Coordinates of C-alpha atoms in Angstrom, one line a residue:
Chain A
M90 CA 0.3 65.4 1.2
D91 CA 2.1 64.5 -1.7
S92 CA 3.1 60.7 -0.6
V93 CA 3.6 58.1 -3.2
L94 CA 0.7 56.4 -1.6
G95 CA -1.0 59.2 -2.8
N96 CA -4.8 59.9 -1.1
W97 CA -4.6 56.2 0.2
P98 CA -7.3 56.0 3.1
S99 CA -6.6 54.4 6.9
Y100 CA -7.4 54.4 10.4
D101 CA -5.3 57.1 11.4
P102 CA -4.6 60.4 9.4
H103 CA -1.5 61.2 11.0
N104 CA 0.1 57.4 9.9
F105 CA 2.1 58.0 7.2
S106 CA 2.4 61.5 7.2
Q107 CA 6.6 61.2 8.4
L108 CA 7.2 59.3 4.8
R109 CA 9.3 61.2 2.6
T110 CA 9.2 59.9 -0.9
S111 CA 12.4 59.7 -2.6
D112 CA 12.8 62.3 -5.1
P113 CA 11.5 60.1 -8.7
S114 CA 14.1 62.4 -11.4
R115 CA 16.7 61.2 -9.2
S116 CA 15.9 57.5 -9.1
S117 CA 15.4 56.8 -12.8
K118 CA 19.1 57.7 -13.2
M119 CA 20.3 55.0 -11.2
A120 CA 20.0 51.4 -11.7
P121 CA 20.9 49.2 -9.6
A122 CA 24.4 47.1 -10.2
T123 CA 23.9 44.1 -12.1
Y124 CA 26.1 41.3 -11.3
H125 CA 27.7 39.5 -14.6
S126 CA 29.6 35.9 -13.7
I127 CA 33.4 36.3 -15.1
H128 CA 33.3 32.8 -15.2
N129 CA 32.0 30.3 -18.0
R130 CA 30.8 27.2 -14.8
D131 CA 27.4 28.7 -14.9
V132 CA 26.3 28.2 -18.1
P133 CA 24.3 24.9 -19.7
P134 CA 25.0 23.6 -22.2
A135 CA 22.9 23.8 -25.4
D136 CA 21.8 20.2 -25.2
Q137 CA 20.6 20.7 -21.2
V138 CA 17.6 18.8 -20.9
I139 CA 15.6 19.0 -17.8
N140 CA 13.6 16.1 -17.0
T141 CA 11.6 14.1 -14.1
E142 CA 13.9 11.0 -13.0
H143 CA 11.0 8.4 -13.7
K144 CA 12.8 6.7 -10.6
N145 CA 11.1 7.7 -7.2
I146 CA 13.0 8.6 -4.4
L147 CA 13.1 5.9 -2.4
L148 CA 14.2 3.7 -5.6
R149 CA 16.9 5.9 -6.4
E150 CA 17.8 5.4 -2.7
I151 CA 18.4 2.0 -2.7
Y152 CA 20.6 2.3 -5.7
R153 CA 22.3 4.2 -4.2
R154 CA 23.4 1.9 -1.5
A155 CA 23.8 -1.0 -3.4
E156 CA 26.3 0.6 -5.8
E157 CA 28.2 1.7 -3.4
K158 CA 28.6 -1.3 -1.9
L159 CA 29.0 -3.4 -4.8
T160 CA 32.0 -0.8 -5.9
P161 CA 35.5 -2.5 -4.4
K162 CA 36.9 0.0 -1.3
R163 CA 39.0 2.2 -2.8
A164 CA 42.4 2.9 -1.1
A165 CA 41.8 6.6 1.4
S166 CA 43.6 8.7 -0.9
D167 CA 41.7 7.6 -4.1
N168 CA 38.7 8.9 -2.2
L169 CA 40.1 12.5 -1.3
I170 CA 38.6 13.8 -4.5
P171 CA 34.9 13.4 -4.2
E172 CA 32.6 12.5 -7.3
H173 CA 30.4 15.1 -8.2
G174 CA 32.7 17.6 -8.1
S175 CA 31.6 19.8 -10.7
K176 CA 28.1 19.5 -11.6
Q177 CA 27.1 17.5 -14.6
P178 CA 24.2 17.1 -16.7
R179 CA 22.9 13.8 -16.3
V180 CA 21.0 11.8 -19.0
S181 CA 17.4 10.1 -16.5
T182 CA 17.2 6.2 -17.5
Chain B
M144 CA 0.9 37.0 11.8
F145 CA -2.5 37.3 11.3
F146 CA -5.0 34.1 13.1
K147 CA -7.0 32.2 10.6
S148 CA -10.1 31.4 11.7
S149 CA -11.7 28.1 11.4
N150 CA -15.3 28.8 11.2
I151 CA -16.2 27.1 7.6
T152 CA -18.1 30.8 7.1
A153 CA -14.2 32.2 7.2
R154 CA -12.7 29.5 5.4
I155 CA -15.3 29.5 2.1
F156 CA -14.1 33.1 2.9
D157 CA -10.6 32.9 3.2
R158 CA -10.4 30.6 0.3
Q159 CA -11.9 33.4 -2.6
I160 CA -9.3 35.5 -1.6
C161 CA -5.8 33.1 -1.1
T162 CA -4.4 30.5 -2.8
P163 CA -2.3 28.1 -1.1
A164 CA 1.3 27.6 -0.9
P165 CA 2.6 25.4 -4.0
G166 CA 1.9 22.0 -3.5
T167 CA -0.2 22.1 -0.6
S168 CA -3.6 22.2 -2.8
V169 CA -5.4 18.9 -1.2
H170 CA -4.5 20.1 2.2
Y171 CA -6.0 23.4 2.9
A172 CA -8.5 21.9 1.1
R173 CA -9.0 19.8 3.4
K174 CA -9.0 21.7 6.4
F175 CA -12.7 21.9 5.4
Y176 CA -13.4 18.5 7.5
E177 CA -12.8 19.7 10.6
N178 CA -15.8 21.2 9.9
L179 CA -18.1 18.9 7.7
V180 CA -18.3 15.7 10.3
P181 CA -19.9 12.7 10.2
S182 CA -21.0 13.5 14.5
Y183 CA -24.7 12.6 14.1
T184 CA -25.1 8.3 14.8
V185 CA -28.4 6.1 13.5
Y186 CA -27.9 3.5 15.4
E187 CA -28.5 -0.2 14.8
V188 CA -29.7 0.4 11.6
E189 CA -31.4 -2.7 9.7
C190 CA -29.8 -2.9 6.5
P191 CA -29.3 -6.4 4.7
D192 CA -28.1 -9.2 6.2
H193 CA -24.6 -8.8 4.1
S194 CA -20.8 -8.5 5.0
F195 CA -19.6 -5.3 3.9
R196 CA -16.4 -5.0 3.0
K197 CA -15.4 -1.8 1.8
F198 CA -16.2 1.7 -0.2
T199 CA -14.1 2.0 -3.4
D200 CA -11.7 4.3 -3.4
D201 CA -13.3 7.7 -5.2
G202 CA -16.4 6.4 -3.2
Q203 CA -18.1 5.6 -5.7
Y204 CA -19.2 2.2 -4.7
L205 CA -20.0 0.3 -1.8
I206 CA -18.6 -3.5 -2.0
S207 CA -21.0 -5.9 0.0
F208 CA -21.4 -10.1 -0.5
S209 CA -23.7 -12.6 1.1
R210 CA -23.7 -13.8 3.9
N211 CA -23.8 -17.5 2.3
Q212 CA -20.5 -16.1 0.0
Q213 CA -21.9 -16.6 -2.7
E214 CA -23.3 -13.6 -4.3
L215 CA -20.8 -10.1 -4.7
I216 CA -23.4 -6.9 -4.0
V217 CA -23.0 -3.6 -5.2
Y218 CA -24.9 -0.1 -3.2
R219 CA -23.9 3.2 -4.8
P220 CA -24.3 5.7 -1.4
R221 CA -26.0 8.3 -1.7
W222 CA -27.5 11.4 0.2
L223 CA -30.6 11.5 2.2
S224 CA -33.4 13.7 0.3
F225 CA -36.3 14.0 2.1
S226 CA -37.6 18.2 2.7
C227 CA -38.9 19.4 6.0
K228 CA -41.6 22.5 6.3
D229 CA -40.5 24.1 9.3
E230 CA -38.8 26.9 10.4
D231 CA -37.5 25.1 13.7
C232 CA -36.2 22.6 10.8
D233 CA -32.2 21.7 13.1
N234 CA -34.1 20.6 16.4
H235 CA -37.3 18.1 14.7
D236 CA -35.7 14.4 15.2
L237 CA -34.4 12.8 11.3
P238 CA -38.1 10.9 9.9
L239 CA -37.8 7.7 10.3
K240 CA -37.5 6.5 7.0
A241 CA -34.2 9.0 7.0
K242 CA -33.0 6.1 8.8
R243 CA -33.2 3.6 6.9
F244 CA -30.4 2.1 5.0
E245 CA -32.1 2.1 1.5
S246 CA -32.2 5.1 2.1
F247 CA -28.7 6.2 2.1
F248 CA -27.7 3.2 0.0
T249 CA -29.3 2.7 -3.5
Q250 CA -28.3 -1.6 -4.7
L251 CA -26.7 -1.7 -8.1
Y252 CA -27.3 -5.3 -8.4
C253 CA -26.3 -9.0 -7.2
V254 CA -24.1 -10.7 -9.2
P255 CA -23.3 -15.2 -8.2
L256 CA -20.2 -15.0 -8.3
A257 CA -19.3 -18.4 -7.5
S258 CA -20.8 -21.8 -7.8
C259 CA -21.3 -24.6 -5.7
N260 CA -19.0 -26.0 -4.4
E261 CA -16.7 -22.8 -4.3
L262 CA -17.4 -19.2 -1.7
I263 CA -16.0 -15.8 -2.4
C264 CA -13.5 -14.6 0.1
K265 CA -15.3 -11.7 1.3
D266 CA -11.5 -10.0 2.4
F267 CA -10.8 -9.8 -0.7
F268 CA -11.2 -6.8 -3.2
L269 CA -8.9 -4.8 -5.7
Y270 CA -9.7 -2.1 -7.4
M271 CA -8.9 -0.2 -10.2
E272 CA -9.9 3.4 -10.4
S273 CA -9.1 4.0 -14.2
N274 CA -11.6 2.3 -15.6
K275 CA -13.7 0.5 -12.3
F276 CA -13.0 -2.5 -12.2
G277 CA -13.0 -5.2 -9.7
L278 CA -11.7 -7.9 -8.9
F279 CA -12.4 -9.9 -7.2
A280 CA -12.4 -14.1 -5.6
T281 CA -13.5 -17.3 -5.2
S282 CA -11.4 -20.8 -3.7
T283 CA -12.8 -23.9 -2.9
A284 CA -12.0 -25.2 0.3
Q285 CA -8.1 -25.7 1.2
V286 CA -6.5 -29.5 1.8
H287 CA -3.7 -29.0 4.2
D288 CA -1.6 -32.3 3.6
A289 CA -1.7 -32.0 0.1
P290 CA 1.7 -33.8 -1.7
A291 CA 4.2 -32.0 -2.5
V292 CA 4.3 -32.8 -6.2
G293 CA 5.2 -30.7 -9.8
G294 CA 7.4 -28.3 -8.3
A295 CA 4.8 -27.2 -5.3
V296 CA 6.8 -27.3 -1.9
Q297 CA 6.4 -29.3 0.8
G298 CA 4.2 -27.4 3.8
V299 CA 2.0 -25.3 2.1
P300 CA -1.6 -26.3 2.2
S301 CA -2.8 -26.7 -1.2
I302 CA -6.7 -24.9 -3.2
E303 CA -8.2 -27.4 -6.1
K304 CA -9.6 -24.3 -7.8
I305 CA -9.2 -20.6 -7.4
T306 CA -10.6 -17.9 -9.7
F307 CA -10.3 -14.1 -9.7
H308 CA -12.6 -12.2 -11.2
L309 CA -12.7 -9.1 -13.1
L310 CA -16.1 -7.2 -13.3
R311 CA -17.1 -4.4 -14.4
L312 CA -18.4 -2.1 -11.2
E313 CA -20.9 -0.1 -13.2
D314 CA -23.2 -3.4 -14.5
G315 CA -21.6 -6.1 -13.1
F316 CA -20.8 -7.1 -16.0
V317 CA -17.7 -9.9 -15.8
L318 CA -14.9 -9.2 -18.1
D319 CA -12.6 -12.1 -17.9
E320 CA -11.1 -14.8 -14.8
K321 CA -8.3 -16.2 -14.3
V322 CA -8.4 -19.9 -12.4
F323 CA -5.5 -21.1 -11.1
C324 CA -5.5 -25.0 -10.4
N325 CA -3.8 -26.9 -7.2
D326 CA -2.1 -24.4 -5.6
Y327 CA -2.2 -22.0 -3.3
V328 CA -2.5 -18.2 -3.6
N329 CA -2.9 -15.7 -0.1
L330 CA -6.4 -14.1 -0.8
A331 CA -7.0 -13.0 2.9
H332 CA -6.6 -9.4 3.0
N333 CA -5.3 -9.3 -0.1
L334 CA -2.1 -10.4 0.9
G335 CA -1.4 -12.2 -2.1
V336 CA -2.0 -10.2 -5.0
F337 CA -0.7 -6.3 -5.3
L338 CA -2.2 -4.1 -8.1
Y339 CA -0.2 -1.1 -9.8
D340 CA -1.7 1.2 -12.1
D341 CA -2.8 -1.4 -14.2
L342 CA 0.1 -4.2 -13.0
L343 CA -1.0 -7.2 -10.8
T344 CA 0.8 -9.4 -9.5
I345 CA -0.5 -13.1 -8.1
V346 CA 2.1 -15.1 -6.2
S347 CA 2.2 -18.8 -6.4
L348 CA 2.9 -19.8 -3.0
R349 CA 3.0 -23.4 -3.5
Y350 CA 4.0 -23.4 -6.7
Q351 CA 7.0 -20.3 -6.1
I352 CA 6.3 -18.8 -9.3
I353 CA 5.2 -14.4 -9.4
H354 CA 2.4 -14.7 -12.3
I355 CA 2.4 -10.6 -13.3
L356 CA -1.3 -9.9 -15.1
Q357 CA -2.0 -7.0 -17.2
I358 CA -5.6 -5.1 -17.1
R359 CA -5.8 -4.4 -20.3
D360 CA -8.6 -1.3 -21.2
S361 CA -10.8 -3.8 -22.5
G362 CA -11.3 -5.5 -19.3
N363 CA -9.0 -8.6 -20.4
L364 CA -6.1 -10.3 -18.5
V365 CA -3.1 -10.8 -20.1
H366 CA -0.4 -12.6 -18.4
V367 CA 3.4 -10.8 -19.2
R368 CA 5.0 -12.8 -17.3
A369 CA 5.9 -15.7 -14.5
I370 CA 8.7 -14.9 -12.4
G371 CA 10.4 -17.9 -9.9
E372 CA 11.8 -21.1 -12.0
F373 CA 12.4 -18.9 -15.4
C374 CA 13.3 -14.6 -14.9
R375 CA 13.7 -14.0 -19.1
E376 CA 11.0 -14.5 -20.9
D377 CA 13.0 -17.2 -23.2
D378 CA 14.8 -18.4 -20.9
E379 CA 12.0 -21.8 -20.2
L380 CA 12.9 -21.9 -24.3
F381 CA 16.5 -22.5 -23.6
L382 CA 16.3 -24.6 -21.1
N383 CA 14.1 -27.0 -22.5
S384 CA 15.7 -26.7 -26.0
N385 CA 19.1 -28.1 -23.7
A386 CA 16.8 -30.3 -21.8
Q387 CA 16.0 -32.7 -24.9
G388 CA 19.2 -32.5 -26.4
M389 CA 20.5 -34.1 -22.8
A390 CA 17.0 -36.2 -22.5
L391 CA 17.3 -37.9 -26.2
S392 CA 20.6 -39.8 -25.7
D393 CA 19.0 -40.7 -21.5
K394 CA 16.2 -42.3 -24.1
N395 CA 18.3 -43.9 -25.3
K396 CA 20.0 -45.7 -22.8
Q397 CA 16.8 -46.4 -21.6
Q398 CA 15.2 -48.0 -24.2
Q399 CA 14.2 -51.0 -22.3
L400 CA 11.0 -48.5 -21.2
L401 CA 8.2 -49.0 -23.3
G402 CA 5.9 -46.9 -24.2
N403 CA 5.5 -42.5 -24.4
H404 CA 4.5 -41.9 -21.5
I405 CA 6.6 -43.6 -19.2
Y406 CA 8.6 -40.4 -20.9
N407 CA 7.8 -37.6 -18.3
N408 CA 8.4 -39.9 -15.8
I409 CA 12.6 -40.0 -16.6
H410 CA 12.6 -36.4 -15.8
Q411 CA 10.9 -36.9 -12.6
A412 CA 13.3 -40.1 -11.6
Q413 CA 16.1 -39.8 -13.1
P414 CA 18.2 -36.0 -12.2
N415 CA 18.3 -34.1 -15.5
P416 CA 18.8 -31.2 -15.6
G417 CA 15.6 -29.1 -15.2
N418 CA 15.5 -30.9 -11.7
S419 CA 19.3 -30.2 -10.4
F420 CA 18.9 -26.1 -10.7
L421 CA 18.0 -24.0 -8.4
S422 CA 15.0 -21.9 -10.2
G423 CA 16.2 -18.4 -11.1
I424 CA 15.5 -16.4 -8.8
K425 CA 16.9 -18.1 -6.2
Q426 CA 19.8 -18.3 -9.1
R427 CA 19.9 -14.6 -9.3
L428 CA 19.7 -14.2 -5.6
L429 CA 22.4 -15.9 -4.1
S430 CA 24.9 -14.8 -6.6
F431 CA 24.0 -11.1 -5.1
M432 CA 24.8 -12.6 -1.5
F433 CA 27.9 -14.4 -2.8
R434 CA 29.5 -11.1 -4.9
G435 CA 28.2 -8.7 -2.4
L436 CA 30.2 -10.3 0.4
W437 CA 33.4 -10.7 -2.0
N438 CA 33.8 -7.1 -2.6
E439 CA 33.2 -6.6 1.0
E440 CA 36.8 -7.6 1.2
T441 CA 40.2 -7.0 -0.6
D442 CA 42.6 -9.4 0.5
D443 CA 41.8 -13.0 -0.8
T444 CA 41.9 -14.8 2.7
L445 CA 40.2 -13.3 4.4
R446 CA 37.4 -13.1 1.7
V447 CA 36.8 -16.8 1.0
Q448 CA 37.0 -17.1 5.3
K449 CA 33.7 -14.1 4.9
I450 CA 32.6 -17.2 1.8
R451 CA 33.2 -19.9 4.0
Q452 CA 31.8 -18.1 7.7
K453 CA 28.6 -16.2 5.7
F454 CA 27.2 -17.5 2.7
Y455 CA 28.3 -21.3 2.7
F456 CA 27.6 -22.4 6.2
H457 CA 24.4 -20.7 6.0
F458 CA 24.0 -21.7 2.0
Q459 CA 20.8 -24.9 2.5
D460 CA 19.2 -22.8 4.7
Y461 CA 19.3 -20.1 1.6
C462 CA 18.5 -22.6 -1.0
D463 CA 15.8 -23.4 0.8
L464 CA 13.7 -19.8 1.5
I465 CA 10.7 -19.1 -0.7
I466 CA 9.3 -15.9 -1.5
W467 CA 6.4 -14.9 0.6
K468 CA 4.9 -12.2 0.0
V469 CA 5.2 -9.4 -3.1
Q470 CA 4.5 -5.8 -4.0
F471 CA 5.4 -3.4 -6.5
L472 CA 7.3 -0.9 -5.6
D473 CA 7.2 0.8 -9.3
R474 CA 6.6 -0.9 -11.8
H475 CA 9.8 -1.9 -12.4
H476 CA 10.7 -3.3 -9.4
L477 CA 9.2 -5.4 -7.5
L478 CA 9.4 -5.4 -3.4
I479 CA 10.2 -9.5 -1.8
K480 CA 9.7 -11.3 0.9
F481 CA 12.0 -14.8 1.1
G482 CA 11.4 -16.9 4.5
S483 CA 11.1 -20.0 5.3
V484 CA 8.5 -22.3 4.6
D485 CA 7.6 -22.9 9.4
G486 CA 7.8 -19.2 9.9
G487 CA 6.3 -17.3 6.6
R488 CA 2.7 -16.1 8.1
Q489 CA 5.3 -14.6 10.4
V490 CA 2.9 -12.6 13.8
S491 CA 5.1 -9.8 15.0
R492 CA 5.5 -11.2 18.4
H493 CA 7.4 -14.9 16.4
A494 CA 9.6 -12.7 14.4
D495 CA 12.0 -13.1 16.1
T496 CA 12.5 -17.3 16.2
H497 CA 12.1 -17.1 12.2
P498 CA 14.3 -14.8 10.1
A499 CA 13.1 -13.6 7.2
F500 CA 14.5 -12.0 4.0
V501 CA 13.9 -8.8 1.7
A502 CA 14.7 -8.1 -1.6
V503 CA 14.8 -5.9 -4.6
Y504 CA 14.8 -7.2 -7.5
N505 CA 14.6 -5.8 -11.1
M506 CA 12.2 -7.6 -13.3
D507 CA 13.7 -5.3 -16.4
T508 CA 17.1 -6.2 -16.4
T509 CA 15.6 -9.9 -14.0
E510 CA 18.7 -8.1 -11.1
I511 CA 18.4 -8.8 -7.6
V512 CA 19.6 -4.6 -6.4
S513 CA 19.0 -5.3 -2.8
F514 CA 18.6 -7.8 -0.4
Y515 CA 18.5 -7.1 3.6
Q516 CA 17.4 -9.7 6.4
N517 CA 14.2 -8.2 7.9
S518 CA 15.7 -6.4 10.7
A519 CA 18.8 -4.9 9.1
D520 CA 19.2 -1.1 10.2
E521 CA 19.6 -0.2 6.5
L522 CA 15.7 -1.5 6.2
Y523 CA 14.5 0.2 8.7
M524 CA 16.2 3.6 7.8
L525 CA 14.5 3.5 4.5
F526 CA 10.9 2.9 6.2
E527 CA 11.7 5.7 8.4
Q528 CA 12.2 8.2 5.8
F529 CA 10.1 6.6 2.9
C530 CA 7.1 4.8 4.2
D531 CA 5.2 6.3 1.9
H532 CA 6.2 5.1 -1.2
F533 CA 6.3 1.8 0.1
Y534 CA 2.9 2.0 -0.1
A535 CA 3.0 2.2 -3.4
T536 CA 0.2 3.9 -5.4
S537 CA -0.3 4.1 -9.4
R538 CA 0.1 8.2 -10.0
N539 CA -2.9 8.8 -11.0
S540 CA -4.8 9.1 -8.2
M541 CA -4.3 11.7 -6.4
H542 CA -6.4 11.3 -3.3
M543 CA -4.2 7.9 -2.7
N544 CA -1.0 9.8 -2.2
F545 CA -2.2 11.7 0.7
I546 CA -2.6 9.3 3.3
S547 CA -0.7 10.5 6.0
S548 CA 2.4 7.4 7.4
H549 CA 5.1 8.8 9.3
S550 CA 7.2 9.6 7.2
N551 CA 4.6 12.4 5.3
N552 CA 3.4 13.6 8.9
I553 CA 5.4 15.3 12.3
H554 CA 2.4 14.2 14.7
A555 CA 3.2 10.2 12.6
L556 CA 6.1 9.8 13.7
E557 CA 6.2 11.9 16.4
Q558 CA 4.1 8.2 17.4
L559 CA 6.8 6.6 16.1
R560 CA 9.7 7.6 17.5
S561 CA 7.6 7.5 21.2
I562 CA 6.8 3.3 20.3
K563 CA 10.9 3.3 19.7
D564 CA 12.3 5.1 22.5
K565 CA 9.5 3.1 24.9
A566 CA 11.1 -1.2 23.0
S567 CA 13.3 -2.3 25.4
S568 CA 15.2 -3.9 22.3
S569 CA 15.3 -1.6 19.3
S570 CA 16.8 -4.4 16.9
Q571 CA 13.2 -6.7 18.7
F572 CA 11.7 -3.3 17.6
M573 CA 13.0 -2.7 14.1
K574 CA 11.7 -6.2 13.6
K575 CA 8.1 -5.7 14.2
M576 CA 8.1 -1.9 12.0
L577 CA 9.8 -4.3 9.5
S578 CA 7.6 -7.5 9.4
S579 CA 4.8 -5.2 7.5
L580 CA 6.8 -4.9 4.3
P581 CA 6.0 -5.8 2.1
F582 CA 2.9 -4.2 2.3
S583 CA -0.7 -5.2 2.0
C584 CA -2.3 -3.3 -2.4
Q585 CA -4.9 -0.7 -0.4
S586 CA -5.1 -1.8 2.6
L587 CA -5.5 2.0 3.9
S588 CA -8.3 4.0 3.6
P589 CA -8.2 7.1 2.2
S590 CA -10.6 9.1 4.4
P591 CA -9.7 12.3 5.5
Y592 CA -10.6 11.8 9.4
F593 CA -8.0 9.4 9.7
D594 CA -5.7 12.0 8.6
Q595 CA -3.1 12.5 11.4
S596 CA -3.1 16.7 10.7
L597 CA -6.6 17.3 11.2
F598 CA -7.1 14.8 13.5
R599 CA -6.1 12.4 16.2
F600 CA -8.1 9.3 17.6
D601 CA -7.1 6.2 19.2
D602 CA -5.9 4.2 16.4
K603 CA -5.8 0.9 18.9
L604 CA -9.5 1.5 18.6
I605 CA -10.0 3.5 14.8
S606 CA -7.5 3.1 12.7
A607 CA -7.3 3.9 8.5
T608 CA -6.4 -0.2 7.7
D609 CA -9.6 -2.3 7.5
R610 CA -8.9 -4.2 9.8
H611 CA -11.0 -5.2 13.1
K612 CA -10.7 -4.0 16.1
Q613 CA -11.0 -4.9 19.7
S614 CA -15.1 -2.5 20.3
T615 CA -15.0 -0.9 23.4
D616 CA -18.9 0.4 24.7
H617 CA -16.9 4.1 24.7
P618 CA -17.1 6.5 21.5
I619 CA -14.4 6.6 19.6
K620 CA -13.4 10.9 19.4
F621 CA -11.8 12.3 16.9
I622 CA -10.4 14.9 18.7
L623 CA -8.9 18.2 16.7
R624 CA -4.8 18.8 15.6
R625 CA -5.1 22.4 16.0
H626 CA -6.4 25.2 18.0
P627 CA -9.1 24.8 19.7
Y628 CA -7.1 21.6 19.9
S629 CA -11.5 20.5 21.2
L630 CA -13.5 16.3 20.4
R631 CA -14.7 17.2 17.4
F632 CA -17.0 14.2 17.0
K633 CA -17.7 10.5 18.4
I634 CA -17.3 6.9 16.4
K635 CA -19.9 5.0 18.9
P636 CA -19.8 0.9 17.4
G637 CA -22.7 -0.9 18.9
P638 CA -26.6 0.0 19.7
E639 CA -27.0 3.2 22.2
A640 CA -26.7 1.9 25.1
G641 CA -24.2 -0.4 25.0
S642 CA -24.3 -4.6 24.7
M643 CA -26.4 -6.5 27.8
D644 CA -23.1 -8.7 28.2
G645 CA -19.9 -6.0 29.0
R646 CA -17.3 -9.5 29.1
A647 CA -18.3 -11.1 25.6
K648 CA -15.4 -10.3 23.4
K649 CA -16.8 -7.4 20.8
I650 CA -14.8 -6.7 17.3
S651 CA -15.7 -4.4 15.3
W652 CA -14.4 -2.7 11.8
F653 CA -15.5 0.6 9.9
L654 CA -16.1 1.7 6.7
F655 CA -15.1 4.9 6.4
H656 CA -16.5 6.8 2.7
P657 CA -13.1 8.5 1.1
V658 CA -14.8 11.7 0.2
L659 CA -18.1 12.0 2.2
P660 CA -18.8 12.6 6.4
L661 CA -19.9 9.2 6.1
A662 CA -19.1 6.1 7.9
L663 CA -20.9 2.3 8.4
S664 CA -19.6 0.7 11.8
V665 CA -20.3 -2.7 11.8
Q666 CA -20.3 -4.2 15.9
Q667 CA -20.3 -8.1 15.8
T668 CA -20.4 -9.8 19.5
L669 CA -18.8 -13.3 19.6
I670 CA -21.3 -15.3 21.7
M671 CA -19.8 -18.4 22.3
Q672 CA -22.3 -20.3 24.4
P673 CA -24.2 -21.6 22.5
P674 CA -25.8 -20.7 20.3
L675 CA -22.8 -19.6 18.7
V676 CA -23.9 -16.5 17.0
N677 CA -22.9 -13.5 15.1
I678 CA -24.6 -11.1 16.0
S679 CA -24.0 -7.6 14.1
V680 CA -25.2 -4.3 14.5
V681 CA -24.9 -1.3 12.0
N682 CA -24.9 1.7 12.7
I683 CA -24.9 5.1 10.1
H684 CA -22.1 8.4 10.8
F685 CA -22.8 11.1 8.6
R686 CA -23.5 14.5 8.9
R687 CA -26.6 16.1 9.2

């Protein structure tokens, strides 16, 4: 039986008998389509450095809540634009 | 999915071929503790009459103190070594020599720490794993009605001399000492001291100062800063230089007073800038509260009203708050508990009578980051979600980061939620939970037998915390959390046949080795009638 699996042993000799392999000559010509992005938002800036945040998650949460409280309450219209609309690289302290 | 066998041989074969999922290698290795359990008990071991404190967190030493609390005795835990020539060894009883304390522990040294009028605090011990240093404390007797002199807080007792000893545990050599005179530090169960990496914080309750010290590799205890009256290192210099200028003009007015020694009395008797300022940390706290309340309202009249109601109305209470307990959250941040002088040592059932507050303080910027009352919803949410980050453990010690808490273990979280649902008042429940903040240092055992994802046990009788528990005559069962959910082993403190007097009050505590399947249980029976005597029974539990 000429299969991709060769003559590997199996419990039941009738297993894999129905398998039809794809034609090897055809498969090499058809490369799967790859995606190329048409916008440049995905390109990271050349000087981006990714580091571990030094503050642990508890302190990050405490600081985040503290900053929320300290900024005086803005009018409702100001809050329509989210602060982190587009991701910016963040310098770790 | 295929079923993983819980048989130890199957597990060893699996380990050869399967890689654990990323980040779970410790949990994967811990599963072997389901197979290797301390199921055999040697009852009523004859051991030296010492009070055993704990195993060090790396399992290298067993710390104990002499009964007269003057000496430190350190043992090395080792395993039994004897051989059996017969074929059917498992059914044989252990030889008599195997049932002795000395077969399990070798004494390394005995060091006298306390001089004649001092006692070692037997509930105090901190271990610095990286250098194998141990920190111990000795103190003289407490004086309860000490007068509040020299900036001391009224109502806090005084101890004439508290000494912290830093020892190298390999040989018992005393590396350094730090002495506090006429001060008060809460030593019991490491309450007043916190160790994080190489940084040590000691809270002087009497003078309201948080001392930060560093333990150097050479074994020196170096004073880094003192937070309390002053926050930055140069605050004192600045205030003193201004105070001197003003005091000189005072001195010129008081020329009839003779003698240089009276100069010091001027500082205490006359109102001068040094005494009329609130302490540095208190100023930080009050200004943080003011700013927070100010920013809550945009309208000026509402702002003033709010400040008046919430700040000035309670101003004196806030000024009278004192620091009770401190812990590190990381190298730069402290979690400080403030309370009133009366209510600081809160028992959880009295938590509602005395309000307490918790603040996060950044030592480098000297700013208060946040401030919560101890019943705040927000603080409770942080506690519920990030509990294991409150147990600030140094990143150097790996296994200390795997202690079960309700933030990293689903079973512990379910237990917490069920208590929360049953609680009659949710604010009381939150206060009770939050009264454990700030946490005490090294108060949990890293033993895998307390891992909630491996075993289920009654935590009123035994738990990872190193506190005494009520003891019963029934053995404490450890049941598997996973299939086949069966009873895996039992720990029974006290004599094998149970104690003769069922009514006598018994307490027990447990010392689990962090790595080996070895545990000590000590049961103490408190006999109330004369002769007032404590009978201690020590059992050794190990895997035979």
